[in-house]
């Protein structure tokens, strides 16, 4: 039935268009206005979002039902056979986790651009500066983001703009199309293209842009510290380590990753500083040191913000703040990230604060788990600390380093122990008291200096925090550092801190910080013996903060959302039939190509013949994973048998992506004439949910999070690849599922209006189907889908927040 | 009957390979795993079929040196053997896709059957009717009348055969002694059962498929009357099937891994099984709780052979992927209840075998050294050895040293193109010579290769492949014939070296081990060309290069010329060229007057002078004068594109 449908034009369907649409005046105006808005909006970033939130609320209040007008879901204008693009864009828009990821990436870009501008300004070497726009894939990200923003705005202003004309809700993806064509000239011209190919291209460009951005950032970062620090070997090493670590840690829950990263980084930094000779290290590690300091500072930082209380109450306060960190942990990171993406002069401290909080959560947890798990070790570690302190107070800088190495090792062990325990919340809770004690040290540090330093508005605590270890510096860096201007008071303070110190980590990081801060300072103001000038100091703090921010972002947000969403792993296993040894190879995949017509295989021809007429998708999937035999002339050379033997090659899904893309191989070159790509219009019944595909799971896998739910379909109507019409069906997430995830999300209007319903996105036209009628269409009962299903999109049956985005 | 080998299937052009094996004259020990064993109770002999392609006969009565004889006609793994006609005739199945008929007592090959198109994996023997079934990866089962096979002569080589096609590769086969029921196990994961009527001209009839295993079926046993069948599978289970009910009666899970070998006693009450988990179990078929771990081998078990004592089987030969065959006692093992199901804690009844037939080591790793003449190998006992391909001999046994270290130690900065390939599947070095590249290696001196040529060959270019072929076919009459006919070149080139006479020469494609009498038809034309007609195409690979002045030397740069020379030309020659052609001009221009007498003198020791005055560099590296250009290109230039050499004057 479907076959017939696909070939005969449906009553509603538009036939493939070869000419550009005649544009009505009012529409194009609308579009222009929208574009300008977004262009500005993109620059302004955050303010816009906040306004939007208000708008949403306003919208909620005066919700109305206008039946005559087109649905409140933005559509995309056909720019001359660009339905292949439109269908893909719509699907991506409704892909869970895609828009937040894109926004993150976009803001990263904005931030890096700013940094670069700043960098160039500092250098006064304008020739070097080239806008990020020159990178096409980054350009694509920006355009894509603006387009979605545009669509969002269109939806928000639905009641003003929408009329019965379908064009009233249509957005023109002209810019995006241009950049895509620039990136891949294949998409030029007004011929129809393969939507699947476009999807692959777009996703790979996005991935490229993530990679490029990361590299640019790295470059910028290398340039920045270059001004203050002669070389940056350690940073590089650290970065590579981070990258490696990240890849290693991938299966782990993301929430724990930063902690581990931080700690590794800490210890790494410590190690590097130890292994190298004293003086150059000082300079080299300056950048890192700032980071260290910053991290350290943040613990007290948050406390300062929340509680400026007398010391008597401290214990309880600390518990509170600990709980806070927990809360912060539970929260999604985007918010704090948003904050940290604004390293502007004015919002500087704000960004820092936000960032601080995030950092705070990280360091907080690590400390907590440390002190929780490291209890037994505490004795010895503390012993170490004491010896260190003794040495620190003494004169020999080198000895002090040896001592430190021990404690760092101890810290490392602690951290490992923490990792083993998975940083579970229970441990957090159990150890609050202990960590509270641990926090005393740092608190003491900062509070102590709070009193010393005059307040300087918002940046106050930053300065203070910085100054604290800086002053304390005098204690540690007796021999190597150049700063002679250390006041006496903090000396006492630090000693006190060390005495109180319960957590080995704390003391170590304190020492680290102190030791390393000295070169920072001397680097920033080498001429000044005593950095009394508050302003200069502030400046320095700001720039260094920038750097810190940067490096933090670098490791924490090497945005990988495309990979996180779409990348799966499969295992290719080859088993020798002679010795039965297996060789396994793991490969990445982005989508699964499903053959529509299954070649009759010897094994499957017995019982399944009857059902063959209705080839279920599930069966197709299993056909894809069937065992391939290497035999006859295609024998396998077995390393054990040292001979050519028969072998069985099988595919297994090892890691499944969050978004599973199934590509039905409907176009075959084999049948038909030379160069002619024919389409297989066979009916494939599409299940709304897919069973578990992981090979390790027992065959009826009961875990709900291994199941997949259908959320979008791209269909194709027409006979050949180069003609016909694409459209997409997307599932609007229901309110309560999405509502939890993030404070602000991108599909607010459709979600509010059509929760759980399906939208048929046919270029400018969007039609709403409720779930039952869509199901009916899917099964071909009442009417049918327009076109034949071509690309199917499933998402994991778990909330998006649990995905690694 | 088809004589098509596997190698030619699907290939348009016949590719003929000449191979030879570097081995001792008498290979007394199994070199690799033993795929099959047969016991002759009358002569107390044991036959073992090895992966080293040799069937060996052992005397089980002597423990010291049991080796009797080798039957060496297969050229690939021997996968199965059966002893028929009360031990008179033996049939063997091999991965060279042949079945050979042997006079077992004499150890001579009587006939070769080539109906199979792929590896022949298994044989089954119906004792009462003297019928043998063979099957393999070509999915086909053939039935043979042994008496008929025994009567084969070179003039009468027609055999009646009946065959059945299965759907997938067959790995196991069983037939009951009266030859009425035939069972085969395949990667189809099912046991196919056929009824075989001796008088039935239609051939075996497919009567049932026994389904239940979840992996390949690797071992099968039928009881005498063909009512019950035991199957061992890669899924780790042994299943007992009732053929009358066409269903699985019992499943025995005694092994932790794939079951590869099965034997049952005649009354079909006890099953002996071995497999990938290296253990041999005896299990009571009626009460699976009565199971005994007989022994634990060191390698996966491939075959079991029961030896009959006075009343019942009292010992068992066990063949593994290791070359040693052991005999284990079966006494005192009956009816011991092993209540435990945890295989880990069970101790085997016997820890020491009755007797052992020691095996040798097999080569597991090789490395062809840069001179493309020497090969370093490492065997199963971690011994490292050095071989010479040209003389087909072992040069030195280096003992248990680090393989990697030896490779490093023997690294020579010399580049010779590939001209042979190495194969280790039989546990010995097999060298394949292929038409496409056998003549690609020219060397300017073979003195370095451990061969001392006659003095007149001192400086001649030598093609390694050609010389080796000549040595291999030294005794082929045709290679002398030419010399006799042509008076002009009567004293043709002497052989530079010779290979041991016992070296087996295999000519692939025909899949026959050639005997030197009938070489005429077998030697591929490309080899015959070289051997009989001495037509060696002198195609010398040219190498293009640029010769430039080293930037630092203060002489004017000559125009950039693209030069071309044989890739074997030594750096010394290039230096001479530089000295003569490039620099001398400059010198002569400087001193207008040149005496002719000096000229001659100079010409004589020009190379000496040249070497003193000029040095050649490539990629800023000074080149050794003895290096040839291909070596320079391969080790120093290291890029595609034309080689660029720089010359530099040496200031004394």
Coordinates of C-alpha atoms in Angstrom, one line a residue, chain B residues 88-449:
Chain B
X88 CA 46.8 -52.6 5.9
X89 CA 45.4 -49.5 4.3
X90 CA 45.4 -46.0 5.6
X91 CA 43.4 -43.0 4.3
X92 CA 44.5 -39.5 5.2
X93 CA 42.7 -36.2 4.7
X94 CA 44.5 -33.0 4.5
X95 CA 44.1 -29.2 4.1
X96 CA 45.8 -29.6 0.8
X97 CA 42.3 -30.8 -0.2
X98 CA 43.5 -34.2 -1.0
X99 CA 42.8 -37.6 0.4
X100 CA 45.7 -40.0 0.1
X101 CA 45.6 -43.8 0.2
X102 CA 48.6 -45.4 1.9
X103 CA 50.0 -48.8 2.3
X104 CA 50.2 -48.5 6.0
X105 CA 52.6 -51.3 6.6
X106 CA 55.1 -50.0 4.1
X107 CA 54.3 -46.4 4.6
X108 CA 54.1 -45.6 0.9
X109 CA 51.5 -43.6 -0.9
X110 CA 49.3 -45.6 -3.2
X111 CA 46.9 -43.0 -4.6
X112 CA 45.8 -39.5 -4.2
X113 CA 42.1 -38.5 -4.4
X114 CA 41.2 -35.0 -5.3
X115 CA 37.5 -34.7 -5.3
X116 CA 37.3 -32.1 -2.6
X117 CA 37.5 -28.4 -3.4
X118 CA 38.5 -27.3 0.0
X119 CA 40.2 -28.5 3.2
X120 CA 39.3 -32.1 3.9
X121 CA 38.5 -32.0 7.6
X122 CA 37.3 -35.4 8.7
X123 CA 37.1 -39.1 7.8
X124 CA 34.8 -41.8 9.2
X125 CA 35.3 -45.5 8.8
X126 CA 32.7 -48.3 8.7
X127 CA 34.6 -51.3 9.7
X128 CA 32.2 -54.0 8.7
X129 CA 31.7 -52.9 5.1
X130 CA 35.1 -51.2 4.6
X131 CA 33.6 -47.9 3.6
X132 CA 35.2 -44.6 4.4
X133 CA 33.4 -41.2 4.4
X134 CA 35.3 -38.0 3.9
X135 CA 34.0 -34.4 4.3
X136 CA 35.4 -31.0 4.6
X137 CA 34.9 -27.3 4.2
X138 CA 33.6 -27.7 0.7
X139 CA 30.3 -28.9 2.4
X140 CA 30.5 -32.2 0.6
X141 CA 30.6 -35.8 1.9
X142 CA 32.1 -38.5 -0.2
X143 CA 31.8 -42.2 0.4
X144 CA 34.6 -44.5 -0.7
X145 CA 34.9 -48.2 -1.0
X146 CA 38.3 -49.0 0.6
X147 CA 38.8 -52.2 -1.4
X148 CA 38.4 -50.3 -4.5
X149 CA 40.8 -47.6 -3.4
X150 CA 43.4 -50.3 -2.5
X151 CA 43.2 -51.6 -6.0
X152 CA 44.1 -48.3 -7.6
X153 CA 47.1 -48.3 -9.8
X154 CA 48.5 -45.6 -12.0
X155 CA 46.6 -47.0 -15.0
X156 CA 43.4 -47.7 -13.3
X157 CA 42.5 -44.7 -11.3
X158 CA 38.7 -44.6 -11.7
X159 CA 36.8 -44.6 -8.5
X160 CA 33.1 -44.8 -7.9
X161 CA 32.1 -42.2 -5.5
X162 CA 28.9 -41.2 -4.0
X163 CA 28.5 -37.8 -2.6
X164 CA 26.1 -35.6 -0.6
X165 CA 26.1 -31.9 -0.3
X166 CA 25.6 -30.2 3.0
X167 CA 24.7 -26.5 3.6
X168 CA 27.8 -25.5 5.5
X169 CA 31.3 -26.5 6.2
X170 CA 31.6 -29.9 7.8
X171 CA 33.9 -30.3 10.8
X172 CA 32.9 -33.8 12.0
X173 CA 31.8 -37.0 10.7
X174 CA 30.7 -40.4 12.0
X175 CA 29.5 -43.7 10.5
X176 CA 28.4 -46.8 12.4
X177 CA 30.4 -49.9 11.8
X178 CA 27.9 -51.6 9.6
X179 CA 27.9 -48.5 7.6
X180 CA 24.1 -47.8 7.7
X181 CA 24.0 -44.5 9.4
X182 CA 26.1 -41.5 8.6
X183 CA 26.2 -38.3 10.8
X184 CA 27.9 -35.1 10.1
X185 CA 28.4 -32.0 12.2
X186 CA 28.8 -28.6 10.7
X187 CA 28.8 -24.9 11.3
X188 CA 25.1 -25.1 10.7
X189 CA 25.0 -26.0 14.4
X190 CA 23.0 -29.1 13.6
X191 CA 23.8 -32.8 13.2
X192 CA 22.8 -34.1 9.8
X193 CA 21.9 -37.8 9.7
X194 CA 21.9 -39.9 6.6
X195 CA 21.0 -43.4 6.0
X196 CA 23.4 -45.3 3.8
X197 CA 22.3 -48.4 2.0
X198 CA 25.2 -50.4 0.8
X199 CA 23.2 -51.5 -2.1
X200 CA 21.5 -48.2 -2.5
X201 CA 22.6 -46.6 -5.7
X202 CA 20.9 -43.3 -4.9
X203 CA 23.6 -42.5 -2.3
X204 CA 23.0 -41.5 1.2
X205 CA 19.5 -40.2 2.1
X206 CA 19.1 -37.3 4.4
X207 CA 16.8 -38.5 7.1
X208 CA 17.0 -35.9 9.9
X209 CA 18.6 -32.8 11.3
X210 CA 19.3 -32.8 15.0
X211 CA 19.1 -29.3 16.3
X212 CA 20.0 -28.0 19.7
X213 CA 23.7 -27.1 19.7
X214 CA 24.3 -23.4 19.6
X215 CA 27.7 -23.6 17.9
X216 CA 29.8 -25.6 15.5
X217 CA 29.6 -29.4 16.0
X218 CA 33.2 -30.6 16.2
X219 CA 33.0 -34.3 17.2
X220 CA 30.5 -37.1 16.6
X221 CA 30.2 -40.8 17.7
X222 CA 27.5 -43.2 16.6
X223 CA 26.7 -46.4 18.3
X224 CA 26.9 -49.7 16.6
X225 CA 23.4 -50.1 15.5
X226 CA 23.0 -46.5 14.6
X227 CA 20.3 -45.7 17.1
X228 CA 22.2 -43.2 19.2
X229 CA 24.5 -40.4 18.5
X230 CA 26.9 -38.4 20.6
X231 CA 27.9 -34.9 19.6
X232 CA 30.5 -32.6 21.0
X233 CA 30.2 -28.9 20.2
X234 CA 32.0 -25.6 20.4
X235 CA 29.1 -24.5 22.7
X236 CA 30.8 -26.6 25.4
X237 CA 28.2 -29.4 25.6
X238 CA 28.0 -33.0 24.7
X239 CA 24.6 -34.1 23.6
X240 CA 23.2 -37.6 23.4
X241 CA 20.6 -38.0 20.6
X242 CA 18.1 -40.7 20.1
X243 CA 17.9 -41.2 16.3
X244 CA 14.7 -43.1 16.7
X245 CA 13.0 -40.3 18.5
X246 CA 14.9 -37.7 16.6
X247 CA 15.6 -35.7 19.6
X248 CA 18.2 -34.9 22.2
X249 CA 18.0 -37.3 25.1
X250 CA 20.6 -35.8 27.4
X251 CA 23.0 -32.9 27.6
X252 CA 26.3 -33.2 29.4
X253 CA 28.1 -30.2 30.6
X254 CA 31.4 -31.5 31.7
X255 CA 33.6 -29.1 29.9
X256 CA 34.3 -25.5 30.5
X257 CA 34.9 -24.8 26.8
X258 CA 34.4 -26.3 23.4
X259 CA 34.4 -30.0 23.0
X260 CA 36.7 -31.1 20.2
X261 CA 37.1 -34.8 20.7
X262 CA 34.8 -37.7 21.6
X263 CA 35.1 -41.4 22.0
X264 CA 32.7 -43.9 23.4
X265 CA 33.2 -47.5 24.5
X266 CA 31.6 -50.2 22.5
X267 CA 28.6 -50.7 24.8
X268 CA 27.9 -47.0 24.5
X269 CA 27.8 -46.5 28.3
X270 CA 30.8 -44.2 28.8
X271 CA 31.9 -41.2 26.8
X272 CA 35.4 -39.9 26.8
X273 CA 35.7 -36.3 25.9
X274 CA 38.4 -33.7 25.4
X275 CA 38.4 -30.2 24.3
X276 CA 39.6 -26.7 24.4
X277 CA 39.8 -26.7 28.2
X278 CA 42.6 -29.3 28.0
X279 CA 40.8 -31.8 30.1
X280 CA 39.8 -35.4 29.4
X281 CA 36.6 -36.5 31.1
X282 CA 35.0 -39.9 31.2
X283 CA 31.3 -39.6 31.7
X284 CA 28.7 -42.2 32.4
X285 CA 26.0 -41.7 29.8
X286 CA 23.2 -43.1 31.9
X287 CA 24.2 -41.2 35.0
X288 CA 26.1 -38.0 34.2
X289 CA 27.0 -37.6 37.8
X290 CA 29.4 -40.4 37.4
X291 CA 32.1 -38.5 35.7
X292 CA 35.8 -38.6 36.1
X293 CA 38.5 -36.2 35.1
X294 CA 41.1 -38.6 33.7
X295 CA 43.9 -36.1 33.0
X296 CA 44.7 -32.6 32.3
X297 CA 46.8 -31.8 29.2
X298 CA 48.8 -28.6 28.6
X299 CA 47.2 -27.8 25.3
X300 CA 43.8 -28.0 23.8
X301 CA 42.9 -31.6 23.0
X302 CA 42.3 -32.5 19.4
X303 CA 41.8 -36.2 19.3
X304 CA 41.4 -39.2 21.6
X305 CA 42.2 -42.8 20.6
X306 CA 41.2 -45.6 22.9
X307 CA 43.4 -48.7 23.2
X308 CA 41.7 -52.0 23.9
X309 CA 43.1 -54.0 26.7
X310 CA 42.1 -57.5 27.6
X311 CA 38.5 -56.8 28.3
X312 CA 37.7 -53.1 27.8
X313 CA 39.7 -50.1 26.8
X314 CA 42.5 -49.7 29.3
X315 CA 44.4 -46.7 27.9
X316 CA 44.0 -43.8 25.7
X317 CA 46.2 -41.8 23.4
X318 CA 45.6 -38.1 23.5
X319 CA 46.6 -35.7 20.8
X320 CA 46.8 -32.0 21.4
X321 CA 47.8 -28.8 19.6
X322 CA 51.2 -29.5 21.1
X323 CA 53.5 -31.9 19.3
X324 CA 53.8 -34.4 22.1
X325 CA 51.4 -37.4 22.2
X326 CA 50.7 -39.0 25.6
X327 CA 49.1 -42.2 26.6
X328 CA 46.9 -42.1 29.7
X329 CA 45.7 -45.1 31.6
X330 CA 42.0 -45.7 31.9
X331 CA 42.3 -48.3 34.7
X332 CA 40.6 -47.7 38.0
X333 CA 38.5 -44.8 36.9
X334 CA 35.1 -46.4 36.6
X335 CA 32.2 -45.2 38.6
X336 CA 33.6 -42.6 40.7
X337 CA 30.9 -40.3 41.7
X338 CA 32.0 -36.7 41.5
X339 CA 29.3 -34.9 43.4
X340 CA 30.9 -31.6 42.9
X341 CA 30.0 -29.6 39.9
X342 CA 32.7 -27.1 40.3
X343 CA 35.3 -28.1 37.8
X344 CA 38.0 -26.1 39.5
X345 CA 38.5 -28.3 42.5
X346 CA 38.6 -31.6 40.8
X347 CA 41.9 -33.4 40.7
X348 CA 42.6 -35.6 37.7
X349 CA 42.9 -39.3 38.4
X350 CA 46.3 -39.4 36.7
X351 CA 48.9 -36.8 36.7
X352 CA 51.5 -38.8 34.9
X353 CA 51.0 -40.4 31.5
X354 CA 51.7 -44.1 30.9
X355 CA 54.0 -43.2 28.1
X356 CA 54.9 -40.2 25.9
X357 CA 55.9 -39.8 22.3
X358 CA 58.0 -36.7 22.4
X359 CA 57.4 -34.0 19.9
X360 CA 59.7 -31.4 18.5
X361 CA 59.3 -27.7 18.4
X362 CA 57.6 -25.7 15.7
X363 CA 58.6 -22.3 14.4
X364 CA 56.1 -19.7 15.5
X365 CA 57.7 -16.4 14.5
X366 CA 60.0 -15.3 11.8
X367 CA 61.8 -12.2 10.6
X368 CA 63.4 -11.8 7.2
X369 CA 66.6 -9.9 7.6
X370 CA 67.4 -7.0 5.4
X371 CA 69.7 -8.9 3.1
X372 CA 66.6 -10.9 2.1
X373 CA 68.6 -14.0 2.5
X374 CA 68.7 -14.8 6.2
X375 CA 65.7 -15.5 8.4
X376 CA 65.6 -15.4 12.1
X377 CA 63.0 -17.6 13.7
X378 CA 61.6 -18.3 17.1
X379 CA 60.0 -21.7 18.0
X380 CA 57.6 -23.0 20.6
X381 CA 60.5 -23.6 23.0
X382 CA 61.7 -20.0 22.5
X383 CA 64.8 -21.1 20.7
X384 CA 66.0 -18.5 18.2
X385 CA 67.6 -19.8 15.0
X386 CA 69.2 -18.3 12.0
X387 CA 68.5 -19.7 8.5
X388 CA 69.8 -19.1 5.1
X389 CA 67.3 -19.2 2.4
X390 CA 69.7 -19.5 -0.5
X391 CA 71.3 -22.7 0.9
X392 CA 68.0 -23.8 2.5
X393 CA 69.9 -24.6 5.7
X394 CA 70.0 -23.8 9.3
X395 CA 72.9 -21.6 9.9
X396 CA 73.0 -21.3 13.7
X397 CA 70.9 -22.2 16.6
X398 CA 71.1 -19.3 19.0
X399 CA 69.3 -20.9 21.9
X400 CA 66.9 -19.1 24.2
X401 CA 67.8 -15.5 23.5
X402 CA 65.7 -12.5 22.9
X403 CA 64.2 -12.6 19.4
X404 CA 63.9 -8.8 19.2
X405 CA 67.5 -8.3 20.4
X406 CA 68.8 -10.7 17.7
X407 CA 66.9 -8.8 15.1
X408 CA 68.3 -5.6 16.2
X409 CA 71.8 -7.1 16.4
X410 CA 71.6 -8.3 12.9
X411 CA 70.3 -5.2 11.3
X412 CA 72.2 -4.3 8.2
X413 CA 71.7 -1.1 6.4
X414 CA 71.1 -2.6 3.0
X415 CA 68.0 -2.7 0.9
X416 CA 67.1 -5.7 -1.3
X417 CA 63.7 -6.1 -2.7
X418 CA 61.4 -8.9 -1.6
X419 CA 61.6 -11.9 -3.7
X420 CA 60.0 -14.7 -1.6
X421 CA 57.4 -15.2 1.1
X422 CA 57.6 -17.3 4.2
X423 CA 54.9 -19.6 5.6
X424 CA 54.9 -21.3 9.0
X425 CA 51.7 -23.2 8.9
X426 CA 53.4 -26.6 9.1
X427 CA 55.8 -25.5 11.8
X428 CA 58.8 -25.4 9.5
X429 CA 60.0 -22.7 7.2
X430 CA 58.3 -23.0 3.9
X431 CA 59.6 -20.6 1.3
X432 CA 57.3 -19.7 -1.6
X433 CA 58.6 -18.3 -4.8
X434 CA 56.2 -16.5 -7.0
X435 CA 56.5 -15.5 -10.6
X436 CA 55.7 -12.0 -9.9
X437 CA 58.6 -11.1 -7.7
X438 CA 61.0 -14.0 -7.6
X439 CA 63.5 -12.4 -10.0
X440 CA 63.3 -8.9 -8.4
X441 CA 66.4 -9.2 -6.2
X442 CA 69.7 -8.4 -7.8
X443 CA 72.7 -8.2 -5.6
X444 CA 76.2 -7.1 -6.5
X445 CA 78.0 -9.4 -4.2
X446 CA 76.8 -12.6 -2.5
X447 CA 79.9 -12.8 -0.3
X448 CA 78.0 -11.1 2.4
X449 CA 75.3 -13.6 2.2

